[in-house]
Coordinates of C-alpha atoms in Angstrom, one line a residue:
M11 CA -9.8 4.5 -20.0
H12 CA -6.6 6.4 -18.4
A13 CA -3.5 5.4 -19.2
P14 CA -1.1 4.2 -15.6
L15 CA 0.6 7.2 -14.4
S16 CA 4.0 7.6 -14.8
P17 CA 6.3 6.0 -11.5
Q18 CA 6.1 8.0 -8.4
A19 CA 5.4 6.8 -5.0
P20 CA 1.6 6.2 -4.5
A21 CA 1.1 8.7 -2.6
E22 CA 2.1 11.6 -4.8
A23 CA 0.1 9.6 -7.5
L24 CA -3.0 9.2 -5.9
R25 CA -2.7 13.2 -4.9
A26 CA -2.8 14.0 -8.8
T27 CA -5.4 11.1 -9.5
L28 CA -7.5 12.7 -7.0
A29 CA -7.2 16.6 -7.6
E30 CA -8.0 15.5 -11.4
L31 CA -12.0 14.3 -10.4
V32 CA -12.3 16.9 -8.1
D33 CA -11.3 19.5 -11.4
G34 CA -14.7 18.0 -12.8
L35 CA -16.9 19.1 -10.2
P36 CA -18.0 22.1 -9.7
P37 CA -16.8 23.8 -6.5
R38 CA -19.8 24.8 -4.8
Q39 CA -21.4 21.5 -5.4
A40 CA -18.1 19.4 -4.0
A41 CA -18.6 21.4 -1.0
Q42 CA -21.9 20.5 -0.1
A43 CA -21.5 17.7 -0.9
T44 CA -18.5 17.5 1.6
A45 CA -19.9 18.7 4.7
R46 CA -23.6 17.0 4.5
L47 CA -21.1 13.6 4.0
I48 CA -19.0 14.9 7.2
A49 CA -22.1 15.5 9.4
N50 CA -24.0 12.5 8.8
Y51 CA -20.6 10.6 9.4
R52 CA -20.5 12.1 11.7
G53 CA -23.8 11.1 13.4
A54 CA -25.6 7.8 14.1
T55 CA -24.8 6.0 10.4
P56 CA -27.3 2.9 10.4
T57 CA -25.1 -0.1 8.8
D58 CA -28.3 -0.6 6.4
A59 CA -28.2 2.5 4.4
P60 CA -24.3 3.2 2.5
V61 CA -23.5 7.1 3.5
L62 CA -21.9 7.3 -0.3
R63 CA -24.5 7.4 -2.6
D64 CA -23.5 8.3 -5.8
R65 CA -20.8 9.4 -7.8
S66 CA -20.2 12.9 -6.8
D67 CA -20.7 12.2 -2.9
V68 CA -18.3 9.6 -3.9
V69 CA -15.4 11.9 -5.6
A70 CA -16.1 14.8 -3.5
Y71 CA -15.7 12.4 0.3
A72 CA -12.1 11.2 -1.7
A73 CA -11.0 13.8 -1.9
Y74 CA -11.7 15.6 0.9
R75 CA -10.5 12.0 2.7
M76 CA -9.0 9.7 1.0
P77 CA -5.3 11.6 1.7
A78 CA -5.8 11.6 5.6
T79 CA -6.4 8.1 5.8
F80 CA -4.5 7.3 3.8
E81 CA -1.9 9.1 5.4
A82 CA -2.9 7.6 8.7
D83 CA -3.4 4.2 7.2
R84 CA 0.6 4.5 5.6
A85 CA 2.1 5.6 9.3
A86 CA 0.4 2.4 11.3
L87 CA 1.4 0.1 8.8
G88 CA 4.5 1.9 8.3
A89 CA 5.3 1.3 12.3
L90 CA 3.8 -2.2 11.5
A91 CA 6.5 -2.8 8.7
D92 CA 9.5 -1.5 11.0
A93 CA 8.7 -4.1 14.0
V94 CA 8.3 -7.2 11.2
P95 CA 11.4 -6.2 8.5
Q96 CA 11.5 -9.3 6.9
W97 CA 7.9 -10.0 6.3
T98 CA 6.0 -9.0 3.2
P99 CA 2.3 -9.5 2.8
S100 CA 1.4 -12.3 0.9
G101 CA -1.8 -10.9 -0.4
H102 CA -3.2 -8.0 1.3
T103 CA -7.5 -8.5 1.9
D104 CA -8.7 -4.5 2.9
I105 CA -12.6 -5.4 5.0
G106 CA -14.6 -2.0 4.2
G107 CA -12.1 -0.2 2.4
G108 CA -14.7 1.8 0.1
T109 CA -12.0 3.9 -2.3
G110 CA -8.9 1.8 -1.4
A111 CA -7.3 4.6 0.8
A112 CA -5.5 1.1 2.9
V113 CA -4.5 -1.1 0.2
W114 CA -2.9 3.0 -2.3
A115 CA -0.7 2.9 1.7
A116 CA 0.4 -1.0 1.7
A117 CA 1.5 -0.7 -2.2
D118 CA 3.7 2.5 -1.0
I119 CA 4.8 0.4 2.6
W120 CA 5.5 -2.7 -0.1
P121 CA 6.2 -2.0 -3.4
D122 CA 5.7 -4.6 -5.7
P123 CA 8.7 -7.6 -6.4
A124 CA 11.2 -5.8 -8.6
D125 CA 12.2 -9.3 -9.7
G126 CA 8.9 -9.5 -12.0
A127 CA 7.4 -11.9 -9.5
A128 CA 3.9 -11.4 -9.5
P129 CA 2.6 -8.7 -7.5
R130 CA 0.6 -9.2 -4.8
P131 CA -3.5 -10.4 -4.9
V132 CA -5.6 -7.3 -3.8
T133 CA -9.1 -7.4 -2.9
V134 CA -11.2 -4.5 -1.2
L135 CA -14.9 -5.4 0.6
D136 CA -17.3 -2.9 0.6
W137 CA -20.9 -2.5 0.3
A138 CA -21.1 1.0 -1.4
E139 CA -20.9 0.3 -5.0
P140 CA -20.1 4.0 -5.9
A141 CA -16.7 3.4 -3.5
L142 CA -15.8 0.3 -5.5
A143 CA -16.6 2.2 -8.8
L144 CA -14.8 5.5 -7.9
G145 CA -12.1 3.0 -6.5
R146 CA -11.4 0.8 -9.1
E147 CA -10.9 3.6 -11.3
L148 CA -8.5 5.4 -9.2
A149 CA -6.3 2.0 -8.9
A150 CA -6.2 1.8 -12.7
R151 CA -4.1 4.7 -12.9
A152 CA -1.8 4.0 -9.9
P153 CA 1.6 3.1 -10.2
S154 CA 1.8 0.1 -8.8
A155 CA 0.5 -3.3 -10.1
A156 CA -0.7 -5.2 -7.3
L157 CA -3.7 -1.7 -7.2
R158 CA -3.4 -1.9 -11.0
D159 CA -5.4 -6.2 -10.8
A160 CA -6.5 -5.2 -7.4
R161 CA -10.6 -7.2 -7.6
W162 CA -13.5 -4.9 -5.6
R163 CA -16.3 -6.9 -4.7
R164 CA -18.9 -5.7 -3.5
A165 CA -20.4 -7.2 0.6
R166 CA -21.9 -6.7 3.4
I167 CA -19.8 -5.8 6.1
D168 CA -21.5 -7.5 9.3
A169 CA -21.4 -10.5 11.5
A170 CA -22.6 -12.8 7.1
L171 CA -18.7 -11.4 6.2
D172 CA -15.9 -14.5 4.8
V173 CA -12.9 -13.8 3.9
P174 CA -10.5 -15.9 1.9
P175 CA -7.1 -17.0 4.4
T176 CA -4.5 -14.2 2.8
G177 CA -1.4 -12.6 4.4
L178 CA -2.7 -8.9 5.5
V179 CA -6.3 -7.8 6.5
T180 CA -6.8 -4.1 7.3
V181 CA -10.1 -2.6 8.7
S182 CA -9.7 1.5 8.6
Y183 CA -12.2 3.7 9.8
V184 CA -15.1 0.9 9.6
L185 CA -15.7 -0.6 12.7
G186 CA -17.4 3.3 14.4
E187 CA -19.7 2.3 11.4
L188 CA -21.1 -0.8 13.0
T189 CA -23.3 -2.4 16.0
P190 CA -20.8 -3.5 18.6
A191 CA -21.7 -7.4 17.1
D192 CA -20.7 -6.6 13.5
R193 CA -17.3 -5.1 14.9
T194 CA -17.2 -8.3 17.3
A195 CA -17.7 -10.4 14.0
V196 CA -16.0 -8.1 11.5
V197 CA -12.7 -8.7 13.8
D198 CA -13.1 -12.0 14.4
A199 CA -13.5 -12.8 11.3
A200 CA -9.9 -10.4 9.8
A201 CA -8.6 -12.6 12.8
G202 CA -9.4 -16.1 11.4
A203 CA -8.2 -15.4 8.0
A204 CA -4.5 -13.3 8.0
E205 CA -1.3 -13.4 9.6
V206 CA -1.4 -10.1 10.1
V207 CA -4.2 -7.4 10.9
A208 CA -4.4 -3.7 11.0
V209 CA -7.2 -2.5 12.2
V210 CA -7.1 1.9 12.0
E211 CA -10.0 4.3 14.0
P212 CA -10.0 7.8 14.3
G213 CA -7.6 9.6 17.2
T214 CA -11.2 10.3 19.7
P215 CA -11.3 8.3 23.1
D216 CA -14.5 6.3 21.3
G217 CA -11.9 5.5 18.1
Y218 CA -9.6 4.4 20.5
R219 CA -12.1 2.4 22.9
R220 CA -13.0 0.3 19.4
I221 CA -9.4 -0.3 19.4
I222 CA -8.8 -1.6 22.7
E223 CA -11.6 -3.7 21.7
A224 CA -10.4 -5.1 18.9
R225 CA -7.0 -5.5 20.2
D226 CA -8.2 -7.5 23.5
R227 CA -10.0 -9.8 20.7
L228 CA -6.3 -10.6 18.2
V229 CA -4.9 -11.1 21.0
A230 CA -7.5 -13.4 22.3
A231 CA -7.2 -15.3 19.3
G232 CA -3.5 -16.1 19.3
F233 CA -2.0 -12.6 17.9
H234 CA 1.0 -11.3 18.8
I235 CA 1.1 -6.8 19.1
A236 CA 3.8 -6.1 17.0
A237 CA 2.7 -1.8 17.1
P238 CA 2.1 0.4 18.7
C239 CA 2.3 -1.0 21.8
P240 CA 6.0 -2.3 22.5
H241 CA 3.6 -5.0 24.2
S242 CA 0.9 -7.7 24.4
A243 CA -0.1 -7.0 28.0
A244 CA -3.0 -4.8 28.6
C245 CA -2.9 -1.5 28.3
P246 CA -1.1 0.4 30.9
I247 CA -3.3 3.5 30.4
E248 CA -6.0 4.0 33.2
E249 CA -10.0 4.2 31.5
G250 CA -11.5 7.1 31.7
T251 CA -8.4 9.4 32.6
D252 CA -6.4 9.7 28.5
W253 CA -6.6 7.6 25.0
C254 CA -3.8 6.7 23.1
H255 CA -3.5 8.1 19.4
F256 CA -1.0 9.6 17.1
A257 CA -0.5 12.3 14.6
A258 CA 0.1 12.2 10.3
R259 CA 0.4 15.0 8.4
V260 CA -2.0 16.0 5.5
S261 CA -1.5 18.3 2.6
R262 CA -4.8 20.3 2.2
S263 CA -6.7 20.3 -1.0
S264 CA -8.3 23.9 -2.1
L265 CA -11.3 21.6 -1.3
H266 CA -10.4 21.1 1.9
R267 CA -9.7 24.6 2.2
Q268 CA -12.6 25.7 0.7
V269 CA -14.9 23.6 2.8
K270 CA -13.1 24.3 6.3
G271 CA -12.7 27.7 5.7
A272 CA -9.0 27.6 6.3
S273 CA -5.8 28.8 5.1
L274 CA -3.5 26.4 6.3
A275 CA -2.1 24.2 3.7
W276 CA -1.8 21.3 5.7
E277 CA -3.8 19.6 8.5
D278 CA -2.9 16.9 11.4
E279 CA -5.3 13.6 11.7
K280 CA -5.4 11.8 14.7
F281 CA -6.3 8.3 14.8
S282 CA -5.4 5.3 16.9
Y283 CA -3.8 1.6 15.8
V284 CA -3.2 -1.5 16.6
A285 CA -1.5 -3.9 14.4
A286 CA -0.9 -7.6 15.2
T287 CA 0.9 -10.5 14.1
R288 CA 0.6 -14.5 13.9
F289 CA 4.1 -15.1 14.8
R290 CA 6.4 -13.3 16.6
P291 CA 7.2 -9.7 16.2
G292 CA 10.7 -7.4 16.7
P293 CA 7.7 -5.0 18.7
A294 CA 9.6 -1.5 20.2
T295 CA 11.9 -1.2 23.4
A296 CA 9.2 1.8 23.8
R297 CA 7.0 4.4 21.6
V298 CA 6.8 8.0 22.2
V299 CA 2.7 8.4 22.8
R300 CA 3.3 12.5 23.0
R301 CA 4.2 15.5 21.5
P302 CA 8.0 15.4 22.8
Q303 CA 8.8 18.3 24.1
T304 CA 12.0 20.8 23.7
R305 CA 13.6 22.7 25.9
K306 CA 16.8 24.0 26.2
G307 CA 19.1 21.6 25.8
Q308 CA 16.8 18.8 26.7
V309 CA 14.0 16.9 24.9
L310 CA 11.2 15.3 27.3
L311 CA 9.9 12.1 26.1
D312 CA 6.1 9.9 27.3
L313 CA 6.7 6.6 26.4
C314 CA 5.0 3.5 26.7
R315 CA 7.7 0.3 27.3
D316 CA 8.0 -2.8 27.1
T317 CA 7.6 -3.2 30.9
E318 CA 4.0 -2.3 30.6
E319 CA 4.2 1.0 32.0
L320 CA 4.2 4.9 30.9
S321 CA 7.2 6.6 31.6
R322 CA 9.1 10.4 30.9
E323 CA 12.1 9.9 29.4
T324 CA 14.6 13.1 29.6
V325 CA 17.4 13.2 27.2
T326 CA 20.1 15.9 27.5
K327 CA 22.5 17.2 26.1
R328 CA 25.6 15.7 27.9
Q329 CA 23.8 12.3 26.5
G330 CA 25.6 13.3 22.6
P331 CA 23.8 11.1 20.2
L332 CA 21.2 10.1 22.2
Y333 CA 19.9 13.9 22.5
R334 CA 20.4 14.5 18.4
A335 CA 17.9 11.1 18.6
A336 CA 15.1 12.7 20.8
R337 CA 15.6 16.2 19.0
D338 CA 14.8 14.2 15.5
T339 CA 12.2 12.3 16.5
A340 CA 8.2 12.5 16.1
W341 CA 5.2 11.3 17.9
G342 CA 4.6 7.9 17.3
D343 CA 8.1 7.0 16.4
P344 CA 9.8 4.1 18.1
W345 CA 12.6 4.5 21.4
P346 CA 15.5 4.4 20.8
P347 CA 15.4 4.9 17.4
R348 CA 15.9 1.3 15.6
E349 CA 18.3 2.2 12.8
D350 CA 21.9 3.1 15.7
P351 CA 22.8 0.7 17.5
A352 CA 25.4 2.2 19.4
L353 CA 21.8 4.3 20.9

């Protein structure tokens, strides 16, 4: 068994470990397995047939998809943490977590206690045993004790799923693989078990619709929306006209570039998400929902506001500190920035 990696952020540790795994696969085999799996995931995946069949499948797909899933999960959980800065999860269950991208992201947002206290209990539920095995192998080398001690449990992700009480439940890139009835049941199971629920889906119109369905069920169950929405009322986007999504920057590995025939060292992972809490959070006053437009002497920000509406704000150079903050503001950020009360 490999020893844990030297102390470093989970993001760097994950990249290093995945790179070592891919080094053990012939490049053509890895690229072919990844291309096949991508095609399968983009099609209709029956819920009684796991797509990840063996170790080579899991290694190839983890190397290709896990960094992007990690970055999307980390962005969503970071927005959640910003809305509830005094809260840390007492435990974490990841539903359909596969190789564990969401638990790695949570370890990056909420590190192990510095005072030597026991790390929070972490459980990953999935029904693909090869994915769980690889997740366990990756976590054994993690810098986080919570990850090294995590439990990897085989479970069907469907209406019969049982989720024990915990602090945080994540459902990341899972709902699209389930039937509508199972999607409803899984969100309800998460809501019944957790203080905080975070759901992440691809940033497509279909992914956004699944997020809205989950958001509606969480609100109906008594949860408050912490992120990205600055309110718990209905989404102000008119159905069919647009969809709410964000982007996370991902470093491309050599496998990424080989499979995609790409030359750039990065790509943007588009994702939609909702994070909700049993207690009242402190959501942003507004959220930047499109990439800011920088023009001469002004920045245009498209915002979703706590007044339950969408609007555009123009910040000009004459506004001094606010203008400088706007120039540094990114798609998905709260507005105005929380850290500067003068704004």
